[in-house]
GROMACS .gro file of C-alpha atoms in nm:
model
  349
    1PRO     CA    1  -8.333   1.812   1.897
    2ARG     CA    2  -8.148   1.939   1.593
    3SER     CA    3  -7.778   1.991   1.659
    4THR     CA    4  -7.625   2.327   1.592
    5PRO     CA    5  -7.400   2.312   1.283
    6LYS     CA    6  -7.033   2.381   1.344
    7PRO     CA    7  -6.896   2.691   1.175
    8SER     CA    8  -6.683   2.628   0.871
    9SER     CA    9  -6.308   2.654   0.894
   10ALA     CA   10  -6.309   2.975   0.685
   11ALA     CA   11  -6.577   3.136   0.902
   12SER     CA   12  -6.384   3.036   1.213
   13ASP     CA   13  -6.067   3.195   1.077
   14VAL     CA   14  -6.252   3.518   1.000
   15TYR     CA   15  -6.401   3.526   1.350
   16LYS     CA   16  -6.060   3.470   1.511
   17ARG     CA   17  -5.902   3.744   1.301
   18GLN     CA   18  -6.180   3.990   1.385
   19SER     CA   19  -6.149   3.907   1.754
   20PHE     CA   20  -5.772   3.958   1.739
   21ASN     CA   21  -5.815   4.297   1.571
   22ASN     CA   22  -6.089   4.409   1.812
   23ASN     CA   23  -5.871   4.324   2.111
   24LEU     CA   24  -5.572   4.488   1.944
   25MET     CA   25  -5.767   4.811   1.896
   26ARG     CA   26  -5.835   4.826   2.270
   27ALA     CA   27  -5.465   4.762   2.344
   28ILE     CA   28  -5.322   5.030   2.113
   29PRO     CA   29  -5.305   5.306   2.379
   30TYR     CA   30  -5.090   5.082   2.600
   31ILE     CA   31  -4.826   4.987   2.339
   32ASN     CA   32  -4.490   5.160   2.376
   33TRP     CA   33  -4.384   5.249   2.022
   34THR     CA   34  -4.064   5.418   2.134
   35MET     CA   35  -3.904   5.080   2.210
   36CYS     CA   36  -3.870   4.893   1.882
   37VAL     CA   37  -3.604   4.646   1.771
   38ASN     CA   38  -3.500   4.753   1.420
   39THR     CA   39  -3.348   4.423   1.312
   40ILE     CA   40  -3.481   4.090   1.435
   41PRO     CA   41  -3.250   3.792   1.369
   42GLU     CA   42  -3.396   3.519   1.152
   43ASN     CA   43  -3.568   3.232   1.337
   44SER     CA   44  -3.596   3.438   1.657
   45LEU     CA   45  -3.887   3.591   1.845
   46PRO     CA   46  -3.947   3.967   1.842
   47LEU     CA   47  -3.854   4.130   2.171
   48THR     CA   48  -4.122   4.401   2.193
   49ILE     CA   49  -4.494   4.423   2.119
   50SER     CA   50  -4.433   4.676   1.842
   51SER     CA   51  -4.179   4.443   1.677
   52PHE     CA   52  -4.420   4.151   1.712
   53LEU     CA   53  -4.697   4.347   1.542
   54SER     CA   54  -4.458   4.435   1.259
   55SER     CA   55  -4.393   4.063   1.210
   56ALA     CA   56  -4.766   3.980   1.236
   57ARG     CA   57  -4.887   4.258   1.007
   58CYS     CA   58  -5.067   4.008   0.782
   59LEU     CA   59  -5.317   3.946   1.064
   60CYS     CA   60  -5.408   4.313   1.104
   61LEU     CA   61  -5.702   4.461   0.914
   62ASN     CA   62  -5.648   4.787   0.727
   63TYR     CA   63  -5.838   5.008   0.972
   64VAL     CA   64  -5.628   4.867   1.257
   65LYS     CA   65  -5.306   4.924   1.064
   66ILE     CA   66  -5.403   5.289   1.016
   67CYS     CA   67  -5.468   5.327   1.390
   68LEU     CA   68  -5.140   5.152   1.471
   69GLN     CA   69  -4.950   5.384   1.239
   70GLU     CA   70  -5.114   5.694   1.386
   71ALA     CA   71  -5.034   5.573   1.738
   72ALA     CA   72  -4.670   5.503   1.650
   73LEU     CA   73  -4.626   5.842   1.484
   74GLY     CA   74  -4.801   6.021   1.768
   75GLN     CA   75  -4.590   5.861   2.042
   76THR     CA   76  -4.261   5.935   1.867
   77THR     CA   77  -4.316   6.306   1.800
   78VAL     CA   78  -4.080   6.561   1.954
   79PRO     CA   79  -4.177   6.921   2.048
   80ARG     CA   80  -3.957   7.184   1.882
   81GLU     CA   81  -3.943   7.561   1.870
   82ARG     CA   82  -3.891   7.581   1.495
   83ALA     CA   83  -3.828   7.351   1.201
   84PRO     CA   84  -3.468   7.287   1.088
   85ARG     CA   85  -3.376   7.467   0.765
   86ILE     CA   86  -3.223   7.320   0.451
   87VAL     CA   87  -3.097   7.573   0.195
   88PHE     CA   88  -3.038   7.525  -0.179
   89GLU     CA   89  -2.923   7.739  -0.469
   90ARG     CA   90  -3.101   7.548  -0.743
   91LEU     CA   91  -3.027   7.802  -1.015
   92LYS     CA   92  -2.655   7.782  -0.944
   93LEU     CA   93  -2.666   7.401  -0.945
   94ALA     CA   94  -2.856   7.398  -1.275
   95ARG     CA   95  -2.592   7.621  -1.439
   96ALA     CA   96  -2.314   7.397  -1.309
   97MET     CA   97  -2.487   7.085  -1.444
   98SER     CA   98  -2.534   7.255  -1.781
   99ASN     CA   99  -2.161   7.331  -1.798
  100ASP     CA  100  -2.076   6.970  -1.710
  101LYS     CA  101  -2.263   6.850  -2.018
  102ASP     CA  102  -2.011   7.038  -2.230
  103THR     CA  103  -1.701   6.911  -2.047
  104ARG     CA  104  -1.679   6.534  -2.048
  105THR     CA  105  -1.308   6.498  -1.976
  106LYS     CA  106  -1.186   6.294  -1.678
  107GLU     CA  107  -1.510   6.102  -1.630
  108ASP     CA  108  -1.434   5.992  -1.272
  109ASP     CA  109  -1.361   6.350  -1.163
  110ASN     CA  110  -1.676   6.472  -1.337
  111LYS     CA  111  -1.882   6.199  -1.170
  112GLY     CA  112  -1.770   6.313  -0.825
  113LYS     CA  113  -1.843   6.672  -0.917
  114ARG     CA  114  -2.189   6.585  -1.049
  115LEU     CA  115  -2.264   6.396  -0.728
  116ALA     CA  116  -2.170   6.700  -0.519
  117GLU     CA  117  -2.395   6.917  -0.739
  118SER     CA  118  -2.702   6.695  -0.700
  119ILE     CA  119  -2.998   6.807  -0.491
  120PHE     CA  120  -3.001   6.473  -0.311
  121PHE     CA  121  -2.636   6.497  -0.206
  122ARG     CA  122  -2.682   6.856  -0.089
  123THR     CA  123  -2.980   6.732   0.115
  124TYR     CA  124  -2.768   6.453   0.265
  125GLU     CA  125  -2.488   6.694   0.360
  126GLN     CA  126  -2.730   6.913   0.553
  127ILE     CA  127  -2.945   6.639   0.707
  128LYS     CA  128  -2.643   6.456   0.852
  129GLU     CA  129  -2.569   6.765   1.064
  130LEU     CA  130  -2.918   6.778   1.212
  131ASP     CA  131  -3.057   6.628   1.529
  132LEU     CA  132  -3.281   6.370   1.362
  133THR     CA  133  -3.532   6.375   1.646
  134LEU     CA  134  -3.626   6.725   1.526
  135LEU     CA  135  -3.759   6.565   1.208
  136ARG     CA  136  -4.045   6.411   1.410
  137PRO     CA  137  -4.266   6.718   1.468
  138ILE     CA  138  -4.610   6.732   1.625
  139LYS     CA  139  -4.877   6.768   1.357
  140PRO     CA  140  -4.993   7.133   1.354
  141GLN     CA  141  -5.354   7.231   1.396
  142GLY     CA  142  -5.555   7.403   1.126
  143SER     CA  143  -5.410   7.481   0.783
  144ALA     CA  144  -5.045   7.524   0.887
  145PRO     CA  145  -4.809   7.318   0.666
  146PHE     CA  146  -4.687   6.989   0.815
  147LEU     CA  147  -4.311   6.983   0.749
  148CYS     CA  148  -4.020   6.783   0.888
  149PHE     CA  149  -3.788   7.066   0.783
  150GLU     CA  150  -3.814   7.399   0.606
  151VAL     CA  151  -3.676   7.427   0.253
  152ILE     CA  152  -3.523   7.753   0.129
  153PHE     CA  153  -3.457   7.805  -0.242
  154LYS     CA  154  -3.221   8.102  -0.252
  155GLY     CA  155  -3.274   8.347  -0.536
  156GLU     CA  156  -3.623   8.219  -0.615
  157ASN     CA  157  -3.936   8.416  -0.541
  158VAL     CA  158  -4.125   8.144  -0.357
  159VAL     CA  159  -4.425   8.218  -0.137
  160GLY     CA  160  -4.514   7.976   0.142
  161GLU     CA  161  -4.338   7.677   0.298
  162GLY     CA  162  -4.533   7.380   0.167
  163GLY     CA  163  -4.447   7.434  -0.201
  164PRO     CA  164  -4.066   7.423  -0.169
  165TYR     CA  165  -4.093   7.123   0.066
  166ARG     CA  166  -4.294   6.922  -0.188
  167GLN     CA  167  -4.074   7.044  -0.475
  168LEU     CA  168  -3.761   6.917  -0.302
  169PHE     CA  169  -3.900   6.564  -0.285
  170SER     CA  170  -4.006   6.590  -0.649
  171ASP     CA  171  -3.654   6.700  -0.752
  172ILE     CA  172  -3.494   6.418  -0.555
  173SER     CA  173  -3.729   6.164  -0.715
  174ALA     CA  174  -3.630   6.287  -1.061
  175GLU     CA  175  -3.260   6.258  -0.975
  176LEU     CA  176  -3.283   5.911  -0.828
  177GLN     CA  177  -3.509   5.770  -1.098
  178PRO     CA  178  -3.524   5.982  -1.412
  179SER     CA  179  -3.839   5.943  -1.618
  180ALA     CA  180  -3.858   5.981  -1.993
  181ILE     CA  181  -3.978   6.339  -1.940
  182SER     CA  182  -3.715   6.444  -1.688
  183ALA     CA  183  -3.417   6.242  -1.820
  184GLY     CA  184  -3.280   6.531  -2.025
  185TYR     CA  185  -3.273   6.750  -1.717
  186THR     CA  186  -3.135   6.502  -1.464
  187ASP     CA  187  -2.925   6.248  -1.655
  188ASN     CA  188  -2.592   6.382  -1.527
  189ARG     CA  189  -2.697   6.390  -1.165
  190SER     CA  190  -2.879   6.054  -1.170
  191SER     CA  191  -2.581   5.878  -1.329
  192ALA     CA  192  -2.360   6.020  -1.052
  193LEU     CA  193  -2.595   5.904  -0.775
  194HIS     CA  194  -2.620   5.544  -0.903
  195LEU     CA  195  -2.836   5.444  -0.604
  196LEU     CA  196  -3.111   5.297  -0.822
  197CYS     CA  197  -3.084   5.091  -1.139
  198PRO     CA  198  -3.352   4.945  -1.370
  199THR     CA  199  -3.444   4.586  -1.290
  200PRO     CA  200  -3.348   4.323  -1.552
  201ASN     CA  201  -3.720   4.293  -1.633
  202ASN     CA  202  -3.723   4.668  -1.696
  203LYS     CA  203  -3.415   4.662  -1.918
  204HIS     CA  204  -3.526   4.360  -2.121
  205LYS     CA  205  -3.901   4.439  -2.113
  206GLN     CA  206  -4.004   4.093  -2.004
  207GLY     CA  207  -4.198   3.936  -1.715
  208GLU     CA  208  -4.363   4.135  -1.440
  209SER     CA  209  -4.292   4.489  -1.320
  210GLN     CA  210  -4.131   4.611  -1.642
  211ASP     CA  211  -4.118   4.972  -1.518
  212LYS     CA  212  -3.952   4.906  -1.182
  213TYR     CA  213  -3.616   4.990  -1.029
  214THR     CA  214  -3.404   4.827  -0.762
  215PHE     CA  215  -3.121   4.936  -0.535
  216THR     CA  216  -2.784   4.910  -0.708
  217PRO     CA  217  -2.615   4.595  -0.566
  218SER     CA  218  -2.260   4.721  -0.624
  219ALA     CA  219  -2.328   5.051  -0.440
  220LYS     CA  220  -2.209   4.917  -0.105
  221SER     CA  221  -1.922   5.142  -0.001
  222THR     CA  222  -1.949   5.326   0.330
  223ALA     CA  223  -2.027   5.649   0.141
  224ASP     CA  224  -2.299   5.475  -0.063
  225LEU     CA  225  -2.464   5.323   0.244
  226LEU     CA  226  -2.474   5.663   0.412
  227LEU     CA  227  -2.667   5.794   0.111
  228TYR     CA  228  -2.910   5.504   0.143
  229GLU     CA  229  -2.955   5.594   0.510
  230CYS     CA  230  -3.042   5.946   0.401
  231LEU     CA  231  -3.297   5.802   0.157
  232GLY     CA  232  -3.451   5.611   0.448
  233ILE     CA  233  -3.474   5.933   0.651
  234LEU     CA  234  -3.655   6.102   0.363
  235MET     CA  235  -3.892   5.804   0.336
  236GLY     CA  236  -3.966   5.848   0.704
  237CYS     CA  237  -4.043   6.216   0.640
  238CYS     CA  238  -4.287   6.105   0.369
  239ILE     CA  239  -4.467   5.869   0.606
  240ARG     CA  240  -4.487   6.134   0.876
  241THR     CA  241  -4.594   6.440   0.672
  242GLY     CA  242  -4.770   6.285   0.371
  243VAL     CA  243  -4.531   6.420   0.105
  244ARG     CA  244  -4.432   6.176  -0.174
  245LEU     CA  245  -4.114   6.032  -0.323
  246SER     CA  246  -4.212   5.903  -0.667
  247LEU     CA  247  -3.996   5.590  -0.683
  248ASP     CA  248  -4.105   5.280  -0.875
  249LEU     CA  249  -3.924   5.021  -0.665
  250ALA     CA  250  -3.969   4.651  -0.736
  251PRO     CA  251  -4.182   4.455  -0.486
  252ILE     CA  252  -3.877   4.258  -0.372
  253VAL     CA  253  -3.721   4.585  -0.249
  254TRP     CA  254  -4.028   4.692  -0.052
  255LYS     CA  255  -4.057   4.348   0.110
  256GLN     CA  256  -3.701   4.378   0.240
  257ILE     CA  257  -3.758   4.732   0.367
  258VAL     CA  258  -4.059   4.621   0.574
  259GLY     CA  259  -3.888   4.301   0.686
  260GLU     CA  260  -4.091   4.037   0.503
  261PRO     CA  261  -3.921   3.705   0.411
  262LEU     CA  262  -3.831   3.640   0.048
  263ASN     CA  263  -3.855   3.335  -0.176
  264ILE     CA  264  -3.783   3.250  -0.540
  265THR     CA  265  -4.123   3.377  -0.659
  266ASP     CA  266  -4.016   3.729  -0.555
  267LEU     CA  267  -3.749   3.714  -0.824
  268GLU     CA  268  -4.020   3.695  -1.093
  269GLY     CA  269  -4.074   4.070  -1.055
  270LEU     CA  270  -3.700   4.137  -1.066
  271ASP     CA  271  -3.540   3.906  -1.323
  272LYS     CA  272  -3.766   3.657  -1.499
  273SER     CA  273  -3.482   3.517  -1.709
  274PHE     CA  274  -3.298   3.409  -1.393
  275VAL     CA  275  -3.579   3.221  -1.220
  276ASN     CA  276  -3.554   2.905  -1.433
  277ILE     CA  277  -3.179   2.864  -1.385
  278PRO     CA  278  -3.178   2.716  -1.031
  279GLU     CA  279  -3.467   2.486  -1.125
  280PHE     CA  280  -3.278   2.364  -1.432
  281LEU     CA  281  -2.963   2.300  -1.229
  282LEU     CA  282  -3.153   2.090  -0.975
  283ASP     CA  283  -3.372   1.895  -1.219
  284CYS     CA  284  -3.159   1.849  -1.530
  285LYS     CA  285  -3.105   1.488  -1.641
  286LEU     CA  286  -2.778   1.539  -1.826
  287THR     CA  287  -2.491   1.303  -1.766
  288LYS     CA  288  -2.195   1.430  -1.569
  289GLU     CA  289  -1.983   1.476  -1.883
  290ASN     CA  290  -2.261   1.649  -2.076
  291PHE     CA  291  -2.351   1.877  -1.786
  292GLU     CA  292  -1.996   1.998  -1.736
  293ALA     CA  293  -1.949   2.046  -2.109
  294TYR     CA  294  -2.281   2.233  -2.140
  295CYS     CA  295  -2.256   2.441  -1.821
  296GLY     CA  296  -1.915   2.605  -1.851
  297GLU     CA  297  -1.990   2.829  -1.551
  298THR     CA  298  -1.782   2.932  -1.253
  299PHE     CA  299  -1.900   3.018  -0.902
  300THR     CA  300  -2.003   3.372  -0.998
  301THR     CA  301  -2.324   3.543  -1.098
  302ILE     CA  302  -2.435   3.868  -1.262
  303LEU     CA  303  -2.648   4.098  -1.048
  304SER     CA  304  -2.920   4.346  -1.147
  305ASP     CA  305  -2.674   4.626  -1.222
  306GLU     CA  306  -2.472   4.388  -1.445
  307SER     CA  307  -2.190   4.368  -1.191
  308THR     CA  308  -2.036   4.027  -1.124
  309THR     CA  309  -1.999   3.881  -0.776
  310GLU     CA  310  -1.823   3.567  -0.655
  311LEU     CA  311  -2.043   3.315  -0.478
  312ILE     CA  312  -1.750   3.162  -0.288
  313PRO     CA  313  -1.393   3.281  -0.229
  314ASP     CA  314  -1.202   3.279  -0.559
  315GLY     CA  315  -1.525   3.166  -0.725
  316ALA     CA  316  -1.425   3.313  -1.061
  317ASN     CA  317  -1.158   3.043  -1.091
  318ILE     CA  318  -1.365   2.748  -0.968
  319PRO     CA  319  -1.572   2.565  -1.233
  320VAL     CA  320  -1.919   2.431  -1.158
  321THR     CA  321  -1.906   2.051  -1.164
  322ASP     CA  322  -2.189   1.802  -1.163
  323GLU     CA  323  -2.114   1.714  -0.800
  324ARG     CA  324  -2.149   2.079  -0.694
  325ARG     CA  325  -2.442   2.191  -0.908
  326GLU     CA  326  -2.689   2.179  -0.617
  327GLU     CA  327  -2.454   2.394  -0.411
  328TYR     CA  328  -2.419   2.630  -0.706
  329ALA     CA  329  -2.799   2.656  -0.745
  330GLU     CA  330  -2.845   2.738  -0.375
  331LEU     CA  331  -2.570   3.000  -0.382
  332LEU     CA  332  -2.715   3.156  -0.698
  333LEU     CA  333  -3.058   3.188  -0.539
  334LYS     CA  334  -2.919   3.330  -0.215
  335ALA     CA  335  -2.703   3.584  -0.398
  336ARG     CA  336  -2.989   3.716  -0.610
  337LEU     CA  337  -3.240   3.727  -0.324
  338THR     CA  338  -2.998   3.921  -0.102
  339GLU     CA  339  -2.821   4.132  -0.366
  340SER     CA  340  -2.962   4.455  -0.221
  341LYS     CA  341  -2.974   4.346   0.145
  342LEU     CA  342  -2.706   4.592   0.258
  343GLN     CA  343  -2.883   4.881   0.087
  344CYS     CA  344  -3.225   4.785   0.230
  345ASN     CA  345  -3.080   4.756   0.580
  346ALA     CA  346  -2.927   5.102   0.543
  347VAL     CA  347  -3.265   5.245   0.439
  348ARG     CA  348  -3.432   5.075   0.739
  349LYS     CA  349  -3.199   5.250   0.982
   0.00000   0.00000   0.00000
């Protein structure tokens, strides 16, 4: 009798993945999405099913991911009597920003003033006083607007609730990442926020993702990280209610936000000119004398916002020698891959 041919390895993998997703679909109602570990240490196992699925997202098919997301959002909703209110006087803020353009004295003082006059900072000041669980509403039935909070624009004749809510996210997007169209309107406020900066590929118009932005590596003070936390809250509102923040973040930023591991290829979309440096340091065939004469570097590196950071204590005063070039290459790569780690972790909160 003719033997039955064994399925190919590819067909077997597809079958296993489909079986995993079919079983996962049946298990969704029994997964507790309210118990999730936000940060899983490297080289450790996730402690809950929801955390495991986050780590194993590459195995989930799109229709299963949609069901998982709907289940997670549904289980974490909170009943509320009314939506929290956030109030703005946009006309007053616009006049203040217009006056600031004419008074450029004491730049540091003006920068603090412009920050306080930004829509994003006014949003942060009001959101930090709220019970954040109230920003997880049950989705309304029918045509009622789905809002995490109500937006009031004082002095403006606005009808309805959905319009101001969407407009707020549009205004914040323009402040965080000014486009060529909106730059004239928001340049003062965006320069004061300094939460996003163009990637080196964007600034130099080379490599991949030439229109992308990244989190500013030097924005790591306690006050800055609180603003990034607020940005993460607003991103959560977007996921929950379907409103949009129009931010062109580099892929390396998104991977960190969702907890995916990074490698040197991720830097291609951030800073193409940097990628060849570690490879050169590890593979160069120069003699010791020629390397040290050619290199002339210290244990520092320049980050995406053109700030300089030391790779080791007192690194600015320690030259890179031939004996330590491998160490220097590893530290360079680590510094650039993790330059926005603090900011991404704040957003994830």
